[in-house]
PDB file of C-alpha atoms in Angstrom:
ATOM      1  CA  ALA K 204       0.000   0.000   0.000  1.00  0.00           C
ATOM      2  CA  GLN K 205       1.092   3.525  -0.723  1.00  0.00           C
ATOM      3  CA  SER K 206       2.490   5.578   2.167  1.00  0.00           C
ATOM      4  CA  VAL K 207       3.801   9.115   2.669  1.00  0.00           C
ATOM      5  CA  THR K 208       6.478  10.294   5.081  1.00  0.00           C
ATOM      6  CA  GLN K 209       6.945  13.859   6.232  1.00  0.00           C
ATOM      7  CA  LEU K 210       9.929  13.616   8.528  1.00  0.00           C
ATOM      8  CA  ASP K 211       9.712  17.131   9.967  1.00  0.00           C
ATOM      9  CA  SER K 212       6.706  17.722  12.183  1.00  0.00           C
ATOM     10  CA  GLN K 213       7.703  21.356  12.772  1.00  0.00           C
ATOM     11  CA  VAL K 214       9.928  23.747  10.854  1.00  0.00           C
ATOM     12  CA  PRO K 215      10.713  27.117  12.455  1.00  0.00           C
ATOM     13  CA  VAL K 216      12.226  29.734  10.162  1.00  0.00           C
ATOM     14  CA  PHE K 217      12.796  33.477  10.109  1.00  0.00           C
ATOM     15  CA  GLU K 218      10.985  35.702   7.635  1.00  0.00           C
ATOM     16  CA  GLU K 219      12.726  36.049   4.242  1.00  0.00           C
ATOM     17  CA  ALA K 220      14.773  32.885   4.813  1.00  0.00           C
ATOM     18  CA  PRO K 221      14.504  29.903   2.444  1.00  0.00           C
ATOM     19  CA  VAL K 222      12.637  26.784   3.518  1.00  0.00           C
ATOM     20  CA  GLU K 223      12.319  23.164   2.411  1.00  0.00           C
ATOM     21  CA  LEU K 224       9.608  20.811   3.624  1.00  0.00           C
ATOM     22  CA  ARG K 225      10.449  17.206   2.918  1.00  0.00           C
ATOM     23  CA  CYS K 226       8.120  14.529   1.567  1.00  0.00           C
ATOM     24  CA  ASN K 227       8.924  10.957   0.595  1.00  0.00           C
ATOM     25  CA  TYR K 228       6.500   8.350  -0.672  1.00  0.00           C
ATOM     26  CA  SER K 229       6.691   4.615  -1.112  1.00  0.00           C
ATOM     27  CA  SER K 230       7.570   3.380  -4.545  1.00  0.00           C
ATOM     28  CA  SER K 231       4.929   2.973  -7.189  1.00  0.00           C
ATOM     29  CA  VAL K 232       4.804   2.686 -10.941  1.00  0.00           C
ATOM     30  CA  SER K 233       2.755   5.808 -11.494  1.00  0.00           C
ATOM     31  CA  VAL K 234       1.737   8.372  -8.904  1.00  0.00           C
ATOM     32  CA  TYR K 235       0.086  11.727  -8.544  1.00  0.00           C
ATOM     33  CA  LEU K 236       1.613  14.026  -5.918  1.00  0.00           C
ATOM     34  CA  PHE K 237       0.095  16.946  -4.056  1.00  0.00           C
ATOM     35  CA  TRP K 238       0.897  19.577  -1.459  1.00  0.00           C
ATOM     36  CA  TYR K 239      -1.991  21.012   0.528  1.00  0.00           C
ATOM     37  CA  VAL K 240      -1.873  23.917   2.993  1.00  0.00           C
ATOM     38  CA  GLN K 241      -4.076  24.345   6.049  1.00  0.00           C
ATOM     39  CA  TYR K 242      -4.358  27.703   7.791  1.00  0.00           C
ATOM     40  CA  PRO K 243      -5.616  27.733  11.392  1.00  0.00           C
ATOM     41  CA  ASN K 244      -9.227  26.603  11.792  1.00  0.00           C
ATOM     42  CA  GLN K 245      -9.701  26.109   8.070  1.00  0.00           C
ATOM     43  CA  GLY K 246      -9.950  23.250   5.633  1.00  0.00           C
ATOM     44  CA  LEU K 247      -7.167  22.182   3.308  1.00  0.00           C
ATOM     45  CA  GLN K 248      -6.367  24.079   0.128  1.00  0.00           C
ATOM     46  CA  LEU K 249      -4.418  22.737  -2.810  1.00  0.00           C
ATOM     47  CA  LEU K 250      -1.016  24.400  -3.073  1.00  0.00           C
ATOM     48  CA  LEU K 251       0.417  22.549  -6.073  1.00  0.00           C
ATOM     49  CA  LYS K 252       0.375  19.150  -7.734  1.00  0.00           C
ATOM     50  CA  TYR K 253       2.309  16.881 -10.057  1.00  0.00           C
ATOM     51  CA  LEU K 254       0.341  14.675 -12.433  1.00  0.00           C
ATOM     52  CA  SER K 255       2.725  14.296 -15.376  1.00  0.00           C
ATOM     53  CA  GLY K 256       5.119  16.263 -17.555  1.00  0.00           C
ATOM     54  CA  SER K 257       7.601  18.722 -16.067  1.00  0.00           C
ATOM     55  CA  THR K 258       8.958  17.468 -12.779  1.00  0.00           C
ATOM     56  CA  LEU K 259       9.130  21.000 -11.352  1.00  0.00           C
ATOM     57  CA  VAL K 260       5.777  22.478 -10.417  1.00  0.00           C
ATOM     58  CA  GLU K 261       5.055  25.915  -8.988  1.00  0.00           C
ATOM     59  CA  SER K 262       2.302  27.607  -7.023  1.00  0.00           C
ATOM     60  CA  ILE K 263       1.037  31.139  -7.488  1.00  0.00           C
ATOM     61  CA  ASN K 264       2.515  32.291  -4.166  1.00  0.00           C
ATOM     62  CA  GLY K 265       6.136  31.321  -4.777  1.00  0.00           C
ATOM     63  CA  PHE K 266       6.304  27.718  -3.608  1.00  0.00           C
ATOM     64  CA  GLU K 267       7.721  25.018  -5.845  1.00  0.00           C
ATOM     65  CA  ALA K 268       8.156  21.258  -5.632  1.00  0.00           C
ATOM     66  CA  GLU K 269      10.159  18.805  -7.681  1.00  0.00           C
ATOM     67  CA  PHE K 270       9.118  15.251  -8.437  1.00  0.00           C
ATOM     68  CA  ASN K 271      12.158  13.004  -8.063  1.00  0.00           C
ATOM     69  CA  LYS K 272      11.265   9.489  -9.129  1.00  0.00           C
ATOM     70  CA  SER K 273      14.613   7.910  -8.271  1.00  0.00           C
ATOM     71  CA  GLN K 274      14.477   9.236  -4.712  1.00  0.00           C
ATOM     72  CA  THR K 275      10.674   8.905  -4.440  1.00  0.00           C
ATOM     73  CA  SER K 276      10.514  12.465  -3.121  1.00  0.00           C
ATOM     74  CA  PHE K 277       8.397  15.563  -3.649  1.00  0.00           C
ATOM     75  CA  HIS K 278      10.001  18.227  -1.461  1.00  0.00           C
ATOM     76  CA  LEU K 279       8.391  21.650  -1.161  1.00  0.00           C
ATOM     77  CA  ARG K 280      10.596  24.758  -1.307  1.00  0.00           C
ATOM     78  CA  LYS K 281      10.294  28.510  -1.115  1.00  0.00           C
ATOM     79  CA  PRO K 282      13.292  30.829  -1.511  1.00  0.00           C
ATOM     80  CA  SER K 283      11.952  33.535   0.829  1.00  0.00           C
ATOM     81  CA  VAL K 284       9.099  32.953   3.281  1.00  0.00           C
ATOM     82  CA  HIS K 285       6.618  35.468   4.681  1.00  0.00           C
ATOM     83  CA  ILE K 286       4.837  35.603   8.002  1.00  0.00           C
ATOM     84  CA  SER K 287       1.650  34.738   6.131  1.00  0.00           C
ATOM     85  CA  ASP K 288       3.124  31.365   5.103  1.00  0.00           C
ATOM     86  CA  THR K 289       2.725  30.164   8.687  1.00  0.00           C
ATOM     87  CA  ALA K 290       0.458  27.121   8.346  1.00  0.00           C
ATOM     88  CA  GLU K 291       0.453  23.341   8.289  1.00  0.00           C
ATOM     89  CA  TYR K 292       1.516  21.686   5.059  1.00  0.00           C
ATOM     90  CA  PHE K 293       0.437  18.212   3.987  1.00  0.00           C
ATOM     91  CA  CYS K 294       1.981  16.078   1.294  1.00  0.00           C
ATOM     92  CA  ALA K 295      -0.345  13.566  -0.351  1.00  0.00           C
ATOM     93  CA  VAL K 296      -0.013  10.848  -2.973  1.00  0.00           C
ATOM     94  CA  SER K 297      -2.349   8.692  -4.978  1.00  0.00           C
ATOM     95  CA  ASP K 298      -1.639   5.864  -7.343  1.00  0.00           C
ATOM     96  CA  ALA K 299      -2.773   6.616 -10.856  1.00  0.00           C
ATOM     97  CA  ASP K 300      -5.241   3.717 -10.713  1.00  0.00           C
ATOM     98  CA  THR K 301      -6.975   4.565  -7.412  1.00  0.00           C
ATOM     99  CA  ASP K 302      -9.356   7.289  -6.359  1.00  0.00           C
ATOM    100  CA  LYS K 303      -7.893   7.779  -2.899  1.00  0.00           C
ATOM    101  CA  LEU K 304      -5.333  10.169  -1.461  1.00  0.00           C
ATOM    102  CA  ILE K 305      -2.856   9.095   1.196  1.00  0.00           C
ATOM    103  CA  PHE K 306      -1.688  11.966   3.380  1.00  0.00           C
ATOM    104  CA  GLY K 307       1.474  12.493   5.334  1.00  0.00           C
ATOM    105  CA  THR K 308       1.272  13.524   8.964  1.00  0.00           C
ATOM    106  CA  GLY K 309       1.898  17.182   8.157  1.00  0.00           C
ATOM    107  CA  THR K 310       4.629  19.764   8.755  1.00  0.00           C
ATOM    108  CA  ARG K 311       3.889  22.875  10.763  1.00  0.00           C
ATOM    109  CA  LEU K 312       5.770  25.825   9.276  1.00  0.00           C
ATOM    110  CA  GLN K 313       6.243  28.659  11.748  1.00  0.00           C
ATOM    111  CA  VAL K 314       7.660  31.880  10.316  1.00  0.00           C
ATOM    112  CA  PHE K 315       9.123  34.332  12.821  1.00  0.00           C
ATOM    113  CA  PRO K 316       9.739  38.062  12.240  1.00  0.00           C
TER     114      PRO K 316
ATOM    115  CA  ASP E1461     -13.659  26.576  -4.316  1.00  0.00           C
ATOM    116  CA  ALA E1462     -15.945  23.582  -4.894  1.00  0.00           C
ATOM    117  CA  GLY E1463     -18.845  24.948  -2.868  1.00  0.00           C
ATOM    118  CA  ILE E1464     -18.630  22.424  -0.043  1.00  0.00           C
ATOM    119  CA  THR E1465     -20.474  22.991   3.188  1.00  0.00           C
ATOM    120  CA  GLN E1466     -20.482  20.858   6.297  1.00  0.00           C
ATOM    121  CA  SER E1467     -23.019  20.786   9.095  1.00  0.00           C
ATOM    122  CA  PRO E1468     -22.880  21.108  11.955  1.00  0.00           C
ATOM    123  CA  ARG E1469     -19.590  22.966  12.273  1.00  0.00           C
ATOM    124  CA  HIS E1470     -19.270  22.081  15.945  1.00  0.00           C
ATOM    125  CA  LYS E1471     -20.907  19.374  18.010  1.00  0.00           C
ATOM    126  CA  VAL E1472     -20.630  18.089  21.553  1.00  0.00           C
ATOM    127  CA  THR E1473     -22.237  14.759  22.291  1.00  0.00           C
ATOM    128  CA  GLU E1474     -22.149  11.992  24.850  1.00  0.00           C
ATOM    129  CA  THR E1475     -20.710   8.516  24.541  1.00  0.00           C
ATOM    130  CA  GLY E1476     -23.187   6.054  23.101  1.00  0.00           C
ATOM    131  CA  THR E1477     -25.333   8.541  21.210  1.00  0.00           C
ATOM    132  CA  PRO E1478     -25.726   8.474  17.421  1.00  0.00           C
ATOM    133  CA  VAL E1479     -24.291  11.384  15.440  1.00  0.00           C
ATOM    134  CA  THR E1480     -24.763  12.316  11.787  1.00  0.00           C
ATOM    135  CA  LEU E1481     -22.561  14.776   9.946  1.00  0.00           C
ATOM    136  CA  ARG E1482     -23.645  16.210   6.622  1.00  0.00           C
ATOM    137  CA  CYS E1483     -21.609  17.252   3.620  1.00  0.00           C
ATOM    138  CA  HIS E1484     -23.222  19.192   0.798  1.00  0.00           C
ATOM    139  CA  GLN E1485     -21.609  20.118  -2.528  1.00  0.00           C
ATOM    140  CA  THR E1486     -22.827  22.275  -5.390  1.00  0.00           C
ATOM    141  CA  GLU E1487     -20.334  21.215  -8.088  1.00  0.00           C
ATOM    142  CA  ASN E1488     -21.917  17.916  -9.147  1.00  0.00           C
ATOM    143  CA  HIS E1489     -18.668  16.059  -8.442  1.00  0.00           C
ATOM    144  CA  ARG E1490     -18.967  12.290  -8.623  1.00  0.00           C
ATOM    145  CA  TYR E1491     -16.476  11.424  -5.883  1.00  0.00           C
ATOM    146  CA  MET E1492     -16.916  12.445  -2.247  1.00  0.00           C
ATOM    147  CA  TYR E1493     -14.785  11.601   0.790  1.00  0.00           C
ATOM    148  CA  TRP E1494     -14.890  11.715   4.579  1.00  0.00           C
ATOM    149  CA  TYR E1495     -11.636  12.151   6.504  1.00  0.00           C
ATOM    150  CA  ARG E1496     -10.757  12.605  10.124  1.00  0.00           C
ATOM    151  CA  GLN E1497      -7.840  14.754  11.244  1.00  0.00           C
ATOM    152  CA  ASP E1498      -5.986  14.000  14.455  1.00  0.00           C
ATOM    153  CA  PRO E1499      -2.666  15.365  15.768  1.00  0.00           C
ATOM    154  CA  GLY E1500       0.237  13.228  14.612  1.00  0.00           C
ATOM    155  CA  HIS E1501      -1.877  11.320  12.093  1.00  0.00           C
ATOM    156  CA  GLY E1502      -2.596  13.832   9.369  1.00  0.00           C
ATOM    157  CA  LEU E1503      -5.809  13.075   7.495  1.00  0.00           C
ATOM    158  CA  ARG E1504      -7.113   9.533   7.360  1.00  0.00           C
ATOM    159  CA  LEU E1505      -9.820   8.343   5.011  1.00  0.00           C
ATOM    160  CA  ILE E1506     -12.963   6.993   6.679  1.00  0.00           C
ATOM    161  CA  HIS E1507     -15.256   6.260   3.730  1.00  0.00           C
ATOM    162  CA  TYR E1508     -15.694   7.499   0.218  1.00  0.00           C
ATOM    163  CA  SER E1509     -18.329   7.464  -2.488  1.00  0.00           C
ATOM    164  CA  TYR E1510     -17.943   7.098  -6.235  1.00  0.00           C
ATOM    165  CA  GLY E1511     -21.570   7.765  -7.076  1.00  0.00           C
ATOM    166  CA  VAL E1512     -25.105   7.754  -5.702  1.00  0.00           C
ATOM    167  CA  LYS E1513     -25.504   4.704  -3.463  1.00  0.00           C
ATOM    168  CA  ASP E1514     -21.918   3.619  -4.272  1.00  0.00           C
ATOM    169  CA  THR E1515     -19.604   3.755  -1.276  1.00  0.00           C
ATOM    170  CA  ASP E1516     -16.492   2.012  -0.027  1.00  0.00           C
ATOM    171  CA  LYS E1517     -14.426   1.817   3.139  1.00  0.00           C
ATOM    172  CA  GLY E1518     -11.296   3.745   3.824  1.00  0.00           C
ATOM    173  CA  GLU E1519      -8.437   3.268   6.232  1.00  0.00           C
ATOM    174  CA  VAL E1520     -10.362   3.903   9.478  1.00  0.00           C
ATOM    175  CA  SER E1521     -13.957   2.871   8.778  1.00  0.00           C
ATOM    176  CA  ASP E1522     -14.757   0.927  11.982  1.00  0.00           C
ATOM    177  CA  GLY E1523     -17.598   2.585  13.907  1.00  0.00           C
ATOM    178  CA  TYR E1524     -18.681   4.731  10.958  1.00  0.00           C
ATOM    179  CA  SER E1525     -21.255   4.336   8.205  1.00  0.00           C
ATOM    180  CA  VAL E1526     -22.108   6.543   5.245  1.00  0.00           C
ATOM    181  CA  SER E1527     -24.949   7.124   2.846  1.00  0.00           C
ATOM    182  CA  ARG E1528     -25.308   8.956  -0.417  1.00  0.00           C
ATOM    183  CA  SER E1529     -28.833   9.180  -1.785  1.00  0.00           C
ATOM    184  CA  LYS E1530     -28.193  12.293  -3.892  1.00  0.00           C
ATOM    185  CA  THR E1531     -25.133  13.481  -5.790  1.00  0.00           C
ATOM    186  CA  GLU E1532     -24.847  16.600  -3.645  1.00  0.00           C
ATOM    187  CA  ASP E1533     -25.110  15.049  -0.175  1.00  0.00           C
ATOM    188  CA  PHE E1534     -22.836  12.625   1.648  1.00  0.00           C
ATOM    189  CA  LEU E1535     -23.718  11.705   5.225  1.00  0.00           C
ATOM    190  CA  LEU E1536     -21.375  10.275   7.842  1.00  0.00           C
ATOM    191  CA  THR E1537     -22.971   8.491  10.818  1.00  0.00           C
ATOM    192  CA  LEU E1538     -21.403   7.449  14.055  1.00  0.00           C
ATOM    193  CA  GLU E1539     -23.844   4.784  15.215  1.00  0.00           C
ATOM    194  CA  SER E1540     -22.731   4.939  18.856  1.00  0.00           C
ATOM    195  CA  ALA E1541     -20.172   7.640  19.478  1.00  0.00           C
ATOM    196  CA  THR E1542     -17.051   6.880  21.506  1.00  0.00           C
ATOM    197  CA  SER E1543     -14.422   9.200  22.949  1.00  0.00           C
ATOM    198  CA  SER E1544     -11.911   7.906  20.383  1.00  0.00           C
ATOM    199  CA  GLN E1545     -14.084   9.492  17.709  1.00  0.00           C
ATOM    200  CA  THR E1546     -13.422  12.971  19.062  1.00  0.00           C
ATOM    201  CA  SER E1547     -11.789  14.605  16.074  1.00  0.00           C
ATOM    202  CA  VAL E1548     -12.097  17.121  13.276  1.00  0.00           C
ATOM    203  CA  TYR E1549     -13.983  15.690  10.316  1.00  0.00           C
ATOM    204  CA  PHE E1550     -13.456  16.929   6.777  1.00  0.00           C
ATOM    205  CA  CYS E1551     -15.491  16.250   3.711  1.00  0.00           C
ATOM    206  CA  ALA E1552     -13.934  16.503   0.259  1.00  0.00           C
ATOM    207  CA  THR E1553     -14.940  16.127  -3.363  1.00  0.00           C
ATOM    208  CA  LYS E1554     -12.782  15.289  -6.342  1.00  0.00           C
ATOM    209  CA  GLY E1555     -12.918  17.591  -9.311  1.00  0.00           C
ATOM    210  CA  SER E1556     -10.901  17.780 -12.479  1.00  0.00           C
ATOM    211  CA  GLN E1557      -7.228  16.799 -12.701  1.00  0.00           C
ATOM    212  CA  GLU E1558      -7.436  14.571  -9.624  1.00  0.00           C
ATOM    213  CA  THR E1559      -7.789  17.573  -7.318  1.00  0.00           C
ATOM    214  CA  GLN E1560      -9.687  17.139  -4.057  1.00  0.00           C
ATOM    215  CA  TYR E1561     -11.512  20.131  -2.571  1.00  0.00           C
ATOM    216  CA  PHE E1562     -12.157  20.293   1.140  1.00  0.00           C
ATOM    217  CA  GLY E1563     -14.971  21.614   3.271  1.00  0.00           C
ATOM    218  CA  PRO E1564     -14.411  23.770   6.366  1.00  0.00           C
ATOM    219  CA  GLY E1565     -14.558  20.846   8.793  1.00  0.00           C
ATOM    220  CA  THR E1566     -16.708  19.735  11.731  1.00  0.00           C
ATOM    221  CA  ARG E1567     -15.263  19.664  15.232  1.00  0.00           C
ATOM    222  CA  LEU E1568     -16.767  16.779  17.198  1.00  0.00           C
ATOM    223  CA  LEU E1569     -16.259  16.281  20.919  1.00  0.00           C
ATOM    224  CA  VAL E1570     -17.519  13.052  22.463  1.00  0.00           C
ATOM    225  CA  LEU E1571     -17.737  13.216  26.245  1.00  0.00           C
TER     226      LEU E1571
END
């Protein structure tokens, strides 16, 4: 069965510093990969996704993630974070032949001034 | 925004009582999902539906049942609530390009 590992439960960082949130998934022939963001007391919102094609995907607010098949990873990066990026970030994966998402346990990003 | 609403948004109940949570969507999406979110576990799938009257179990389905009599509504029932079912429950639908859209959540406290 597919599984997702987010090794860092919390990532503290100062404003304007770069950040990387790590995500690894168990091997599969064909996968779809997602990053969702959850702000306090809200539901999850899609941040970005990889379905096929270019292995580097970007969001509208400056985040990017790269699909690395050999390392089974989909790490999320941002070169310069803002206070408003403080939230919990979830990596998720689905096999191309299922209709279910498997979520990681989440990484809480805390941006300090 | 897939137009997903959940009701109630908050509920406090006692052990042993039945509880029904409702998810309503306005996008005519075929697939609907119920998750629970707990600290240290992320989101875990309880049940999902792939059409009217078509449902299947997820990872943590014990103690829960679901029904879908209309495309727009997906109900989650706790037949006899237990304290271990205290959680935040999220409904989601799947739209185009495999994207799932989430509702605002229901906070359930079982005393």
